[in-house]
Amino acid sequence: MTRLEAVLGDITTEQVDAVVNAANSALLGGGGVDGAIHAAAGPALLRECQRLRETTHRTGLPVGDAVATGAGDLPARWVIHTVGPNRHRGQTDPALLASCFTSSLRVAREVGARSVAFPAVSAGIYGWDSAEVARIAVAAIRGDTDATGGIDLVRFVLFGRRVLADFEQALAPASGSGPD
Ligand code: AR6
């Protein structure tokens, strides 16, 4: 069984096997959690991302997909980069966002990670409502036992109390089972 939990915090300090990055298709850093992860991980992470762009990911990483690198100076062993849908560009399909979470877990399993920390992918610069992100993330992960096989812990690490509350609500046992 995979345990799902939500905590308030800075994902760059998480002591888990793998930290998920809310990246962009270029994979070369950015603002938000992407900027924080690159700043904390140091130049080794950017070098690995550049190497991906020169080899397996010449055209970048598609929305909803995921790829692993080492984690540079972070306490984690791997960073798993995923690209959320950008609502400002009309990317409103929940399946794309769900895919970020399940693809990241598949990649985590492939590299041998057993504990994974996620940020609220797409809930910042990409403009999705954090309550919707929380519902989609929890449903996608709970609904995909194949992706979670071998993963002991999924921890959502949220950067504000409101986003934390949204994830706590999505994780609550009664969530989605009755009328509003
Ligand atoms: N730890 C945990 N969560 C964080 C941290 C942190 N250190 N920093 C920010 N967040 P965003 P997106 C939260 O914008 O919407 C970048 O430029 C933040 O408060 O980081 O997927 C990329 O390069 C929010 O709740 O990601 C892309 O171009 C959540 O992380 C673009 O932004 C996600 O916000 C991706 O946008």
mmCIF file of C-alpha atoms and ligand atoms in Angstrom:
data_model
loop_
_atom_site.group_PDB
_atom_site.id
_atom_site.type_symbol
_atom_site.label_atom_id
_atom_site.label_comp_id
_atom_site.label_asym_id
_atom_site.label_seq_id
_atom_site.Cartn_x
_atom_site.Cartn_y
_atom_site.Cartn_z
ATOM 1 C CA MET A 1 0.000 0.000 0.000
ATOM 2 C CA THR A 2 1.193 3.478 -0.831
ATOM 3 C CA ARG A 3 0.740 6.078 1.895
ATOM 4 C CA LEU A 4 -0.388 9.512 0.708
ATOM 5 C CA GLU A 5 0.146 12.572 2.889
ATOM 6 C CA ALA A 6 0.262 16.351 2.607
ATOM 7 C CA VAL A 7 2.600 18.677 4.488
ATOM 8 C CA LEU A 8 3.539 22.334 4.473
ATOM 9 C CA GLY A 9 7.108 22.939 3.416
ATOM 10 C CA ASP A 10 9.874 23.641 0.944
ATOM 11 C CA ILE A 11 10.286 20.631 -1.310
ATOM 12 C CA THR A 12 14.012 21.278 -1.789
ATOM 13 C CA THR A 13 14.710 20.148 1.788
ATOM 14 C CA GLU A 14 12.690 16.919 1.631
ATOM 15 C CA GLN A 15 14.412 13.738 2.760
ATOM 16 C CA VAL A 16 12.795 11.437 0.232
ATOM 17 C CA ASP A 17 14.198 9.294 -2.560
ATOM 18 C CA ALA A 18 12.790 11.454 -5.330
ATOM 19 C CA VAL A 19 11.542 15.016 -5.585
ATOM 20 C CA VAL A 20 9.251 15.946 -8.461
ATOM 21 C CA ASN A 21 9.917 19.199 -10.259
ATOM 22 C CA ALA A 22 7.150 21.238 -11.924
ATOM 23 C CA ALA A 23 9.325 22.038 -14.914
ATOM 24 C CA ASN A 24 8.636 23.337 -18.422
ATOM 25 C CA SER A 25 9.207 21.536 -21.711
ATOM 26 C CA ALA A 26 12.628 23.125 -22.204
ATOM 27 C CA LEU A 27 13.894 21.419 -19.015
ATOM 28 C CA LEU A 28 16.458 24.153 -18.410
ATOM 29 C CA GLY A 29 15.050 25.760 -15.278
ATOM 30 C CA GLY A 30 12.575 28.538 -14.647
ATOM 31 C CA GLY A 31 10.743 30.263 -11.799
ATOM 32 C CA GLY A 32 8.611 28.846 -8.981
ATOM 33 C CA VAL A 33 9.503 25.444 -7.617
ATOM 34 C CA ASP A 34 11.657 24.758 -10.707
ATOM 35 C CA GLY A 35 13.861 27.747 -9.872
ATOM 36 C CA ALA A 36 14.044 26.730 -6.211
ATOM 37 C CA ILE A 37 15.044 23.151 -7.073
ATOM 38 C CA HIS A 38 17.750 24.258 -9.505
ATOM 39 C CA ALA A 39 19.090 26.830 -7.042
ATOM 40 C CA ALA A 40 19.287 24.281 -4.221
ATOM 41 C CA ALA A 41 20.572 21.414 -6.363
ATOM 42 C CA GLY A 42 23.353 23.455 -7.941
ATOM 43 C CA PRO A 43 24.877 23.382 -11.437
ATOM 44 C CA ALA A 44 25.079 19.585 -11.661
ATOM 45 C CA LEU A 45 21.306 19.458 -12.133
ATOM 46 C CA LEU A 46 21.334 21.942 -14.998
ATOM 47 C CA ARG A 47 24.167 20.015 -16.650
ATOM 48 C CA GLU A 48 22.129 16.812 -16.473
ATOM 49 C CA CYS A 49 19.119 18.579 -17.950
ATOM 50 C CA GLN A 50 21.254 19.998 -20.753
ATOM 51 C CA ARG A 51 22.528 16.507 -21.415
ATOM 52 C CA LEU A 52 18.950 15.233 -21.735
ATOM 53 C CA ARG A 53 18.284 17.954 -24.312
ATOM 54 C CA GLU A 54 21.348 16.852 -26.274
ATOM 55 C CA THR A 55 20.423 13.157 -26.191
ATOM 56 C CA THR A 56 17.040 11.624 -25.389
ATOM 57 C CA HIS A 57 14.964 14.844 -25.211
ATOM 58 C CA ARG A 58 16.117 16.951 -28.150
ATOM 59 C CA THR A 59 12.691 18.529 -28.550
ATOM 60 C CA GLY A 60 12.097 18.842 -24.816
ATOM 61 C CA LEU A 61 9.691 17.056 -22.492
ATOM 62 C CA PRO A 62 6.037 16.874 -23.575
ATOM 63 C CA VAL A 63 3.261 18.067 -21.259
ATOM 64 C CA GLY A 64 2.161 15.219 -18.975
ATOM 65 C CA ASP A 65 5.419 13.303 -19.349
ATOM 66 C CA ALA A 66 8.256 12.781 -16.828
ATOM 67 C CA VAL A 67 11.990 12.114 -16.803
ATOM 68 C CA ALA A 68 14.510 11.506 -14.004
ATOM 69 C CA THR A 69 17.912 13.024 -13.313
ATOM 70 C CA GLY A 70 20.197 12.948 -10.314
ATOM 71 C CA ALA A 71 19.486 15.508 -7.610
ATOM 72 C CA GLY A 72 22.777 17.409 -7.335
ATOM 73 C CA ASP A 73 23.140 18.862 -3.836
ATOM 74 C CA LEU A 74 19.556 18.086 -2.744
ATOM 75 C CA PRO A 75 19.031 15.522 0.040
ATOM 76 C CA ALA A 76 16.982 13.451 -2.438
ATOM 77 C CA ARG A 77 18.647 10.995 -4.834
ATOM 78 C CA TRP A 78 16.631 11.864 -7.918
ATOM 79 C CA VAL A 79 14.719 14.760 -9.364
ATOM 80 C CA ILE A 80 11.823 13.719 -11.559
ATOM 81 C CA HIS A 81 10.933 16.486 -13.962
ATOM 82 C CA THR A 82 7.380 16.716 -15.210
ATOM 83 C CA VAL A 83 5.597 19.367 -17.250
ATOM 84 C CA GLY A 84 2.136 20.380 -16.168
ATOM 85 C CA PRO A 85 -0.479 21.780 -18.540
ATOM 86 C CA ASN A 86 -0.402 25.564 -18.796
ATOM 87 C CA ARG A 87 -3.926 26.924 -18.350
ATOM 88 C CA HIS A 88 -2.829 30.297 -19.743
ATOM 89 C CA ARG A 89 -2.120 28.506 -23.016
ATOM 90 C CA GLY A 90 -5.516 26.805 -23.049
ATOM 91 C CA GLN A 91 -4.199 23.507 -21.687
ATOM 92 C CA THR A 92 -7.241 22.641 -19.572
ATOM 93 C CA ASP A 93 -7.440 18.851 -20.002
ATOM 94 C CA PRO A 94 -7.379 17.214 -16.536
ATOM 95 C CA ALA A 95 -5.969 14.027 -18.099
ATOM 96 C CA LEU A 96 -2.749 15.886 -18.897
ATOM 97 C CA LEU A 97 -2.358 16.920 -15.275
ATOM 98 C CA ALA A 98 -3.257 13.444 -14.003
ATOM 99 C CA SER A 99 -0.592 12.076 -16.322
ATOM 100 C CA CYS A 100 2.070 14.254 -14.659
ATOM 101 C CA PHE A 101 1.468 12.463 -11.377
ATOM 102 C CA THR A 102 1.198 8.912 -12.710
ATOM 103 C CA SER A 103 4.082 9.306 -15.191
ATOM 104 C CA SER A 104 6.295 10.691 -12.425
ATOM 105 C CA LEU A 105 5.502 7.689 -10.232
ATOM 106 C CA ARG A 106 6.276 5.278 -13.074
ATOM 107 C CA VAL A 107 9.643 6.958 -13.562
ATOM 108 C CA ALA A 108 10.219 6.883 -9.790
ATOM 109 C CA ARG A 109 9.555 3.175 -9.757
ATOM 110 C CA GLU A 110 11.871 2.621 -12.716
ATOM 111 C CA VAL A 111 14.807 4.270 -10.962
ATOM 112 C CA GLY A 112 14.041 2.434 -7.704
ATOM 113 C CA ALA A 113 12.629 5.277 -5.608
ATOM 114 C CA ARG A 114 10.258 4.241 -2.821
ATOM 115 C CA SER A 115 9.369 7.682 -1.457
ATOM 116 C CA VAL A 116 8.372 10.594 -3.678
ATOM 117 C CA ALA A 117 7.590 14.248 -2.901
ATOM 118 C CA PHE A 118 5.334 16.218 -5.240
ATOM 119 C CA PRO A 119 4.637 19.947 -5.431
ATOM 120 C CA ALA A 120 1.239 21.209 -6.593
ATOM 121 C CA VAL A 121 2.120 20.866 -10.289
ATOM 122 C CA SER A 122 0.460 23.578 -12.450
ATOM 123 C CA ALA A 123 -1.006 25.388 -9.424
ATOM 124 C CA GLY A 124 1.413 28.325 -9.710
ATOM 125 C CA ILE A 125 2.649 30.024 -12.863
ATOM 126 C CA TYR A 126 0.603 27.618 -15.014
ATOM 127 C CA GLY A 127 -2.589 28.943 -13.471
ATOM 128 C CA TRP A 128 -4.616 25.931 -12.295
ATOM 129 C CA ASP A 129 -6.799 26.180 -9.222
ATOM 130 C CA SER A 130 -5.007 24.352 -6.410
ATOM 131 C CA ALA A 131 -8.175 22.563 -5.231
ATOM 132 C CA GLU A 132 -8.585 21.125 -8.713
ATOM 133 C CA VAL A 133 -4.931 20.116 -8.841
ATOM 134 C CA ALA A 134 -5.339 18.398 -5.471
ATOM 135 C CA ARG A 135 -8.433 16.447 -6.560
ATOM 136 C CA ILE A 136 -6.870 15.405 -9.867
ATOM 137 C CA ALA A 137 -3.564 14.402 -8.243
ATOM 138 C CA VAL A 138 -5.136 12.306 -5.488
ATOM 139 C CA ALA A 139 -7.614 10.591 -7.830
ATOM 140 C CA ALA A 140 -4.916 9.863 -10.413
ATOM 141 C CA ILE A 141 -2.517 8.362 -7.886
ATOM 142 C CA ARG A 142 -5.157 6.354 -6.029
ATOM 143 C CA GLY A 143 -6.607 5.115 -9.290
ATOM 144 C CA ASP A 144 -3.353 3.811 -10.729
ATOM 145 C CA THR A 145 -2.081 0.913 -8.657
ATOM 146 C CA ASP A 146 0.313 0.040 -11.447
ATOM 147 C CA ALA A 147 2.104 3.395 -11.116
ATOM 148 C CA THR A 148 2.242 3.174 -7.319
ATOM 149 C CA GLY A 149 3.512 -0.413 -7.169
ATOM 150 C CA GLY A 150 6.713 -0.413 -5.119
ATOM 151 C CA ILE A 151 6.186 3.167 -3.898
ATOM 152 C CA ASP A 152 5.748 3.316 -0.107
ATOM 153 C CA LEU A 153 5.174 7.033 0.323
ATOM 154 C CA VAL A 154 3.785 9.870 -1.753
ATOM 155 C CA ARG A 155 4.123 13.190 0.053
ATOM 156 C CA PHE A 156 2.620 16.381 -1.308
ATOM 157 C CA VAL A 157 4.818 19.244 -0.132
ATOM 158 C CA LEU A 158 2.840 22.461 -0.330
ATOM 159 C CA PHE A 159 4.007 26.007 -0.179
ATOM 160 C CA GLY A 160 1.096 27.668 1.566
ATOM 161 C CA ARG A 161 -1.706 26.921 4.020
ATOM 162 C CA ARG A 162 -4.464 27.287 1.452
ATOM 163 C CA VAL A 163 -2.866 24.783 -0.907
ATOM 164 C CA LEU A 164 -2.204 22.473 2.032
ATOM 165 C CA ALA A 165 -5.890 22.683 3.007
ATOM 166 C CA ASP A 166 -6.904 21.836 -0.569
ATOM 167 C CA PHE A 167 -4.754 18.703 -0.514
ATOM 168 C CA GLU A 168 -5.914 17.712 2.965
ATOM 169 C CA GLN A 169 -9.482 17.933 1.744
ATOM 170 C CA ALA A 170 -8.732 15.874 -1.356
ATOM 171 C CA LEU A 171 -7.059 13.250 0.831
ATOM 172 C CA ALA A 172 -9.875 13.123 3.391
ATOM 173 C CA PRO A 173 -11.670 9.747 3.372
ATOM 174 C CA ALA A 174 -15.100 11.187 2.562
ATOM 175 C CA SER A 175 -13.766 13.298 -0.283
ATOM 176 C CA GLY A 176 -15.893 13.037 -3.405
ATOM 177 C CA SER A 177 -18.196 10.355 -2.008
ATOM 178 C CA GLY A 178 -21.244 12.454 -1.241
ATOM 179 C CA PRO A 179 -23.186 15.513 -2.362
ATOM 180 C CA ASP A 180 -21.514 18.912 -1.898
HETATM 181 N N1 AR6 B 1 8.472 23.914 -2.452
HETATM 182 C C1 AR6 B 1 7.197 23.484 -2.647
HETATM 183 N N2 AR6 B 1 6.320 24.130 -3.435
HETATM 184 C C2 AR6 B 1 6.751 25.269 -4.041
HETATM 185 C C3 AR6 B 1 8.057 25.774 -3.910
HETATM 186 C C4 AR6 B 1 8.938 25.047 -3.061
HETATM 187 N N3 AR6 B 1 10.194 25.441 -2.857
HETATM 188 N N4 AR6 B 1 8.163 26.903 -4.653
HETATM 189 C C5 AR6 B 1 6.959 27.113 -5.232
HETATM 190 N N5 AR6 B 1 6.102 26.134 -4.867
HETATM 191 P P1 AR6 B 1 5.032 26.677 -9.991
HETATM 192 P P2 AR6 B 1 3.682 25.492 -12.332
HETATM 193 C C6 AR6 B 1 4.691 25.924 -5.235
HETATM 194 O O1 AR6 B 1 4.756 28.036 -10.517
HETATM 195 O O2 AR6 B 1 2.415 26.189 -12.017
HETATM 196 C C7 AR6 B 1 8.338 27.526 -13.708
HETATM 197 O O3 AR6 B 1 8.860 28.708 -14.232
HETATM 198 C C8 AR6 B 1 3.901 27.093 -5.760
HETATM 199 O O4 AR6 B 1 3.477 27.925 -4.689
HETATM 200 O O5 AR6 B 1 6.379 26.400 -9.456
HETATM 201 O O6 AR6 B 1 3.630 24.042 -12.723
HETATM 202 C C9 AR6 B 1 8.612 26.329 -14.611
HETATM 203 O O7 AR6 B 1 9.866 26.432 -15.242
HETATM 204 C C10 AR6 B 1 2.727 26.366 -6.422
HETATM 205 O O8 AR6 B 1 1.741 25.993 -5.454
HETATM 206 O O9 AR6 B 1 4.766 25.539 -11.139
HETATM 207 C C11 AR6 B 1 7.480 26.405 -15.579
HETATM 208 O O10 AR6 B 1 7.759 27.334 -16.618
HETATM 209 C C12 AR6 B 1 3.369 25.087 -6.954
HETATM 210 O O11 AR6 B 1 4.652 24.996 -6.303
HETATM 211 C C13 AR6 B 1 6.331 26.925 -14.745
HETATM 212 O O12 AR6 B 1 6.917 27.636 -13.667
HETATM 213 C C14 AR6 B 1 3.598 25.078 -8.447
HETATM 214 O O13 AR6 B 1 3.925 26.389 -8.894
HETATM 215 C C15 AR6 B 1 5.517 25.794 -14.146
HETATM 216 O O14 AR6 B 1 4.393 26.309 -13.489
#
